[in-house]
Amino acid sequence: MAKKTIGLFVGSLRKDANSKKIAKNLIKMAPEDFEFKVIEIGELPLYNQDFDDDNEVPASYTTFRNEVENLDGVIFITPEYNRSVPAVIKNAIDVASRPYGKNVWNAKPGAVISSSSGAIAGFAANHHLRQSLTFVNIPTMQQPEAYLGHLNTESFDENGLFKDKGTYGFIQKFVDAYIVWFYQLTK
């Protein structure tokens, strides 16, 4: 059986971002029949409908749309910026949902992990992101919800892996639940 490919969309462009470290943990947690891989979104120009209307689509849009189309599922890992998602995630959603009628996100099983250094753990970003995902028809896993709060450089070891066994265990349960849910949706 071919491996199922799950795209990880990281919402922070910062080189040492906690979101990138969370993605690194997810990659290690993927079962043998799945490949989790980070899909780069930082180089996409801001979405502009004129590109599609005037047939001047940037090569990065075409590459990205093709990459998303070939994914079996998606997981978004987002920090919270001003009680919402970072622009880079919203832009990626917009690019791959256009032009109208050619939404390559359609029906891909999705999930959301939010994080912050604060106590509310990206709650607002998580729920704001879910609104956009609903509109582009990404069915999003509801349970368990994943909000990782109080993250900082001390939360990870020198390899970017969770130091706290409880956090690691929780995210492993999240991955396991996603896999079960993925198969329920795609059978």
XYZ file of N, CA and C in Angstrom:
561
model
N 0.845 -1.177 0.000
C 0.000 0.000 0.000
C 0.891 1.241 0.000
N 0.544 2.202 -0.827
C 1.309 3.453 -0.885
C 1.092 4.256 0.392
N 2.129 4.948 0.801
C 2.023 5.800 1.986
C 1.063 6.946 1.720
N 0.331 7.319 2.748
C -0.527 8.501 2.699
C 0.341 9.700 3.058
N 0.219 10.766 2.291
C 1.032 11.955 2.519
C 0.189 13.048 3.156
N 0.645 13.503 4.309
C -0.036 14.556 5.060
C 0.852 15.791 5.048
N 0.322 16.884 4.524
C 1.066 18.138 4.493
C 0.951 18.872 5.812
N 2.083 19.324 6.324
C 2.128 20.130 7.543
C 2.356 21.574 7.135
N 1.451 22.447 7.520
C 1.519 23.865 7.163
C 1.856 24.652 8.421
N 3.067 25.180 8.446
C 3.608 25.857 9.624
C 3.382 27.352 9.491
N 2.731 27.932 10.490
C 2.310 29.326 10.418
C 3.315 30.364 10.840
N 4.507 29.963 11.202
C 5.518 30.951 11.577
C 6.704 30.846 10.635
N 7.188 31.990 10.195
C 8.349 32.020 9.306
C 9.667 32.137 10.081
N 9.579 32.409 11.369
C 10.780 32.596 12.187
C 11.626 31.324 12.161
N 12.942 31.469 12.003
C 13.803 30.296 11.815
C 13.761 29.318 12.984
N 13.591 29.802 14.201
C 13.587 28.932 15.370
C 12.186 28.845 15.982
N 11.177 28.900 15.149
C 9.786 28.961 15.611
C 9.356 27.679 16.320
N 8.559 27.856 17.365
C 7.987 26.702 18.058
C 7.119 25.876 17.117
N 6.417 26.529 16.205
C 5.566 25.806 15.247
C 6.389 24.846 14.396
N 7.584 25.260 14.018
C 8.468 24.377 13.235
C 8.910 23.182 14.074
N 9.157 23.431 15.353
C 9.559 22.336 16.243
C 8.397 21.368 16.472
N 7.203 21.892 16.576
C 6.032 21.016 16.710
C 5.919 20.129 15.469
N 6.107 20.717 14.289
C 6.062 19.938 13.042
C 7.121 18.841 13.048
N 8.304 19.162 13.542
C 9.383 18.168 13.614
C 8.953 16.982 14.480
N 8.280 17.265 15.589
C 7.771 16.196 16.444
C 6.730 15.355 15.717
N 5.824 16.013 14.995
C 4.784 15.281 14.260
C 5.396 14.331 13.235
N 6.415 14.806 12.534
C 7.074 13.974 11.517
C 7.589 12.687 12.148
N 8.161 12.785 13.328
C 8.687 11.601 14.019
C 7.573 10.678 14.520
N 6.390 11.227 14.742
C 5.271 10.452 15.289
C 4.433 9.756 14.223
N 4.654 10.076 12.966
C 3.832 9.506 11.891
C 3.997 7.988 11.842
N 2.895 7.261 11.701
C 3.007 5.807 11.568
C 3.656 5.432 10.235
N 4.064 4.175 10.124
C 4.816 3.716 8.953
C 4.089 3.921 7.633
N 2.770 3.845 7.639
C 2.023 3.957 6.386
C 1.672 5.401 6.029
N 2.252 6.353 6.766
C 2.039 7.774 6.517
C 3.373 8.492 6.402
N 3.379 9.519 5.575
C 4.508 10.448 5.526
C 3.963 11.828 5.874
N 4.492 12.417 6.923
C 4.169 13.796 7.280
C 5.306 14.654 6.757
N 4.964 15.700 6.005
C 6.027 16.568 5.493
C 5.590 18.021 5.530
N 6.566 18.889 5.812
C 6.303 20.322 5.860
C 6.178 20.842 4.437
N 5.125 21.596 4.197
C 4.905 22.246 2.908
C 5.272 23.716 3.086
N 6.242 24.167 2.329
C 6.728 25.547 2.473
C 5.695 26.538 1.928
N 5.417 27.571 2.716
C 4.430 28.576 2.310
C 4.977 29.999 2.371
N 6.185 30.157 2.851
C 6.738 31.487 3.080
C 7.117 32.271 1.838
N 7.275 31.604 0.723
C 7.707 32.292 -0.501
C 6.554 32.614 -1.455
N 5.339 32.290 -1.060
C 4.196 32.576 -1.938
C 3.905 34.072 -1.955
N 3.816 34.682 -3.137
C 3.390 36.090 -3.179
C 1.973 36.208 -2.619
N 1.652 37.371 -2.070
C 0.296 37.586 -1.573
C -0.703 37.318 -2.688
N -1.798 36.635 -2.329
C -2.775 36.287 -3.346
C -3.361 37.538 -3.988
N -3.429 37.500 -5.315
C -4.006 38.586 -6.101
C -4.780 37.931 -7.241
N -6.074 38.124 -7.280
C -6.909 37.496 -8.300
C -6.491 37.897 -9.707
N -5.880 39.059 -9.857
C -5.425 39.486 -11.184
C -4.456 38.481 -11.797
N -3.652 37.817 -10.967
C -2.726 36.811 -11.501
C -3.495 35.731 -12.255
N -4.579 35.248 -11.666
C -5.384 34.209 -12.309
C -6.187 34.767 -13.477
N -6.786 35.937 -13.293
C -7.620 36.531 -14.343
C -6.824 36.886 -15.588
N -5.604 37.360 -15.396
C -4.774 37.797 -16.519
C -3.831 36.708 -17.018
N -4.013 35.475 -16.504
C -3.169 34.350 -16.885
C -1.687 34.659 -16.678
N -1.395 35.287 -15.550
C -0.013 35.596 -15.172
C 0.296 34.946 -13.824
N -0.068 33.699 -13.704
C 0.056 32.976 -12.438
C 1.531 32.764 -12.103
N 1.965 33.203 -10.911
C 3.353 32.960 -10.519
C 3.651 31.458 -10.480
N 4.844 31.095 -10.866
C 5.242 29.682 -10.851
C 5.081 29.085 -9.458
N 5.335 29.886 -8.428
C 5.203 29.376 -7.056
C 3.757 28.997 -6.739
N 2.787 29.699 -7.303
C 1.371 29.343 -7.112
C 1.091 27.978 -7.739
N 1.546 27.802 -8.973
C 1.297 26.548 -9.687
C 1.929 25.377 -8.951
N 3.172 25.538 -8.532
C 3.868 24.486 -7.790
C 3.133 24.162 -6.500
N 2.754 25.198 -5.765
C 2.065 25.012 -4.490
C 0.707 24.342 -4.689
N -0.059 24.803 -5.641
C -1.378 24.214 -5.897
C -1.253 22.733 -6.256
N -0.270 22.398 -7.071
C -0.053 20.995 -7.438
C 0.345 20.162 -6.224
N 1.204 20.743 -5.386
C 1.637 20.024 -4.191
C 0.455 19.760 -3.258
N -0.377 20.763 -3.027
C -1.549 20.589 -2.161
C -2.510 19.572 -2.779
N -2.727 19.660 -4.069
C -3.651 18.738 -4.740
C -3.234 17.284 -4.545
N -1.928 17.025 -4.479
C -1.422 15.662 -4.349
C -1.349 15.151 -2.914
N -1.710 15.982 -1.949
C -1.716 15.551 -0.549
C -2.971 14.735 -0.251
N -2.837 13.834 0.709
C -3.991 13.058 1.163
C -4.703 13.734 2.330
N -3.977 14.536 3.090
C -4.547 15.232 4.234
C -3.666 16.408 4.621
N -4.147 17.210 5.563
C -3.431 18.433 5.953
C -3.533 18.661 7.464
N -2.440 19.156 8.037
C -2.430 19.587 9.433
C -1.804 20.974 9.473
N -2.506 21.895 10.104
C -2.023 23.265 10.252
C -1.492 23.453 11.670
N -0.302 24.015 11.773
C 0.335 24.289 13.062
C 0.541 25.793 13.127
N -0.208 26.442 13.995
C -0.211 27.902 13.958
C 0.050 28.557 15.305
N 0.871 29.590 15.295
C 0.920 30.466 16.458
C -0.266 31.429 16.369
N -0.407 32.265 17.366
C -1.467 33.269 17.343
C -0.844 34.653 17.238
N -1.280 35.412 16.233
C -0.846 36.796 16.057
C -2.076 37.683 16.186
N -2.102 38.521 17.184
C -3.203 39.477 17.362
C -4.572 38.803 17.334
N -4.686 37.690 18.048
C -5.922 36.918 18.177
C -6.402 36.297 16.862
N -5.471 36.048 15.956
C -5.827 35.441 14.681
C -4.650 34.616 14.172
N -4.778 34.167 12.936
C -3.717 33.375 12.314
C -2.714 34.298 11.635
N -1.479 33.855 11.505
C -0.506 34.632 10.748
C -0.938 34.755 9.282
N -0.587 35.861 8.679
C -0.960 36.125 7.285
C -0.463 35.036 6.342
N 0.675 34.440 6.639
C 1.246 33.437 5.743
C 0.321 32.222 5.602
N -0.372 31.849 6.668
C -1.313 30.719 6.575
C -2.545 31.118 5.772
N -3.103 32.263 6.072
C -4.294 32.715 5.333
C -3.972 32.848 3.851
N -2.799 33.370 3.538
C -2.393 33.508 2.142
C -2.305 32.141 1.462
N -1.728 31.154 2.139
C -1.618 29.811 1.561
C -3.005 29.225 1.287
N -3.918 29.426 2.219
C -5.290 28.944 2.017
C -5.902 29.614 0.792
N -5.727 30.923 0.680
C -6.292 31.661 -0.451
C -5.695 31.201 -1.780
N -4.380 31.059 -1.835
C -3.712 30.672 -3.087
C -4.225 29.321 -3.583
N -4.350 28.346 -2.682
C -4.744 26.997 -3.105
C -6.255 26.825 -3.263
N -7.025 27.841 -2.896
C -8.482 27.746 -3.069
C -8.954 28.441 -4.338
N -8.059 29.026 -5.079
C -8.389 29.810 -6.269
C -7.689 29.240 -7.491
N -8.093 29.579 -8.704
C -9.228 30.420 -9.034
C -10.538 29.723 -8.668
N -11.602 30.506 -8.663
C -12.908 30.004 -8.263
C -13.222 28.706 -9.006
N -13.669 27.717 -8.236
C -14.020 26.427 -8.821
C -12.860 25.453 -8.901
N -11.667 25.878 -8.484
C -10.490 25.009 -8.564
C -9.802 24.878 -7.204
N -10.593 24.757 -6.172
C -10.108 24.629 -4.802
C -9.433 23.272 -4.599
N -8.113 23.261 -4.445
C -7.399 21.990 -4.278
C -7.377 21.504 -2.824
N -7.931 22.283 -1.903
C -8.069 21.840 -0.510
C -9.258 20.892 -0.347
N -10.171 20.906 -1.270
C -11.473 20.270 -1.141
C -11.415 18.851 -0.577
N -12.098 18.659 0.551
C -12.339 17.352 1.172
C -11.092 16.665 1.727
N -9.999 17.373 1.892
C -8.804 16.770 2.496
C -8.969 16.773 4.016
N -8.861 15.616 4.662
C -8.992 15.582 6.117
C -7.949 16.492 6.775
N -8.413 17.371 7.653
C -7.529 18.351 8.270
C -7.557 18.312 9.783
N -6.565 18.981 10.361
C -6.490 19.150 11.810
C -5.727 20.435 12.083
N -5.896 20.952 13.303
C -5.255 22.207 13.694
C -4.587 22.034 15.052
N -3.351 22.496 15.141
C -2.638 22.619 16.413
C -2.266 24.083 16.546
N -2.623 24.682 17.670
C -2.212 26.067 17.902
C -1.310 26.120 19.126
N -0.472 27.155 19.154
C 0.466 27.280 20.261
C 0.766 28.739 20.535
N 1.216 28.975 21.754
C 1.705 30.310 22.107
C 2.519 30.200 23.382
N 3.203 31.261 23.684
C 3.951 31.308 24.938
C 3.021 31.644 26.099
N 1.813 32.048 25.794
C 0.848 32.438 26.821
C -0.057 31.307 27.252
N -0.943 31.640 28.165
C -1.820 30.641 28.779
C -2.949 30.168 27.877
N -3.423 31.008 26.944
C -4.576 30.570 26.153
C -4.184 29.777 24.913
N -2.900 29.606 24.696
C -2.373 28.619 23.754
C -2.878 28.748 22.319
N -3.105 29.958 21.874
C -3.536 30.147 20.498
C -4.985 29.791 20.246
N -5.808 29.812 21.276
C -7.224 29.447 21.148
C -7.918 30.249 20.045
N -7.717 31.563 20.030
C -8.398 32.403 19.034
C -7.916 32.075 17.625
N -6.619 31.884 17.451
C -6.084 31.537 16.131
C -6.642 30.200 15.666
N -6.702 29.241 16.564
C -7.211 27.915 16.235
C -8.628 28.010 15.675
N -9.477 28.739 16.369
C -10.875 28.826 15.944
C -11.069 29.724 14.728
N -10.265 30.749 14.610
C -10.337 31.593 13.420
C -9.919 30.785 12.190
N -8.861 30.004 12.329
C -8.397 29.166 11.227
C -9.471 28.159 10.819
N -10.132 27.578 11.781
C -11.180 26.599 11.476
C -12.299 27.204 10.623
N -12.591 28.489 10.814
C -13.612 29.145 9.983
C -13.190 29.129 8.515
N -11.944 29.480 8.252
C -11.459 29.478 6.865
C -11.429 28.067 6.296
N -11.019 27.098 7.107
C -10.943 25.718 6.627
C -12.322 25.174 6.287
N -13.325 25.558 7.053
C -14.699 25.142 6.752
C -15.118 25.664 5.386
N -14.803 26.908 5.106
C -15.224 27.498 3.836
C -14.570 26.820 2.637
N -13.306 26.388 2.769
C -12.644 25.728 1.639
C -12.865 24.211 1.668
N -13.811 23.781 2.499
C -14.268 22.395 2.569
C -13.202 21.411 3.035
N -12.432 21.817 4.033
C -11.516 20.898 4.704
C -12.230 20.408 5.964
N -12.672 19.139 5.983
C -13.262 18.629 7.216
C -12.170 18.561 8.285
N -12.415 19.181 9.425
C -11.378 19.331 10.442
C -11.709 18.502 11.674
N -10.725 17.713 12.110
C -10.900 16.874 13.292
C -11.278 17.747 14.489
N -12.325 17.352 15.183
C -12.814 18.130 16.322
C -12.190 17.722 17.653
N -11.888 16.444 17.821
C -11.336 15.960 19.089
C -10.206 14.985 18.820
N -9.137 15.052 19.545
C -8.883 16.027 20.598
C -8.485 17.378 20.010
N -8.825 18.428 20.722
C -8.359 19.753 20.349
C -6.918 19.885 20.827
N -6.110 20.632 20.083
C -4.696 20.777 20.460
C -4.330 22.244 20.605
N -4.197 22.652 21.851
C -3.763 24.005 22.200
C -2.531 23.841 23.089
N -1.386 24.282 22.611
C -0.154 24.144 23.386
C 0.256 25.503 23.926
N 0.126 25.685 25.224
C 0.446 26.962 25.852
C 1.755 26.922 26.608
N 2.217 28.103 26.947
C 3.444 28.286 27.730
C 4.673 27.685 27.041
N 4.684 27.653 25.704
C 5.853 27.135 24.992
C 6.924 28.210 24.900
N 8.164 27.774 25.051
C 9.314 28.661 24.878
C 10.510 27.806 24.491
N 11.672 28.403 24.399
C 12.854 27.646 23.968
C 13.183 26.501 24.925
N 12.769 26.625 26.173
C 13.023 25.569 27.160
C 12.075 24.379 27.008
N 11.059 24.508 26.175
C 10.086 23.427 25.984
C 10.627 22.309 25.100
N 11.738 22.580 24.415
C 12.284 21.647 23.432
C 13.747 21.350 23.741
N 14.199 20.161 23.372
C 15.613 19.832 23.549
C 16.428 20.383 22.384
N 17.709 20.072 22.360
C 18.602 20.611 21.322
C 18.248 20.125 19.923
N 17.451 19.063 19.827
C 17.009 18.544 18.530
C 15.619 19.040 18.140
N 15.042 19.913 18.963
C 13.720 20.452 18.669
C 12.575 19.554 19.088
N 12.865 18.544 19.904
C 11.819 17.627 20.356
C 11.310 18.048 21.734
N 10.051 17.722 22.009
C 9.459 18.084 23.295
C 10.259 17.482 24.442
N 10.552 18.290 25.437
C 11.193 17.784 26.654
C 10.163 17.140 27.572
N 8.997 17.740 27.643
C 7.963 17.286 28.562
C 7.270 16.041 28.015
N 7.358 14.948 28.765
C 6.756 13.690 28.316
C 5.238 13.789 28.195
N 4.623 14.608 29.041
C 3.174 14.793 28.967
C 2.756 15.456 27.663
N 3.507 16.492 27.257
C 3.211 17.172 25.987
C 3.444 16.225 24.820
N 4.574 15.504 24.859
C 4.873 14.546 23.801
C 3.751 13.507 23.704
N 3.347 12.970 24.854
C 2.292 11.957 24.871
C 0.967 12.484 24.347
N 0.639 13.722 24.716
C -0.607 14.315 24.237
C -0.587 14.466 22.718
N 0.519 14.972 22.177
C 0.594 15.165 20.724
C 0.620 13.810 20.008
N 1.233 12.797 20.607
C 1.180 11.462 20.006
C -0.262 10.967 19.956
N -1.033 11.201 21.012
C -2.456 10.818 21.009
C -3.224 11.602 19.948
N -2.867 12.867 19.769
C -3.480 13.693 18.726
C -3.210 13.070 17.350
N -1.954 12.706 17.089
C -1.593 12.080 15.809
C -2.350 10.767 15.639
N -2.379 9.948 16.669
C -3.085 8.663 16.589
C -4.571 8.867 16.280
N -5.179 9.855 16.931
C -6.596 10.154 16.682
C -6.797 10.652 15.254
N -5.862 11.459 14.768
C -5.964 11.959 13.392
C -5.928 10.794 12.400
N -5.054 9.835 12.629
C -4.935 8.695 11.713
C -6.250 7.907 11.678
N -6.819 7.627 12.840
C -8.103 6.909 12.905
C -9.173 7.712 12.170
N -9.230 8.993 12.460
C -10.228 9.877 11.852
C -10.018 9.973 10.339
N -8.758 10.062 9.913
C -8.426 10.101 8.484
C -9.029 8.886 7.776
N -8.797 7.701 8.335
C -9.314 6.485 7.705
C -10.841 6.429 7.737
N -11.453 6.960 8.771
C -12.917 6.999 8.812
C -13.464 7.867 7.677
N -12.786 8.962 7.393
C -13.248 9.868 6.332
C -12.959 9.353 4.930
N -11.908 8.578 4.789
C -11.454 8.219 3.439
C -11.772 6.785 3.042
N -12.460 6.049 3.890
C -12.756 4.648 3.523
C -13.845 4.553 2.483
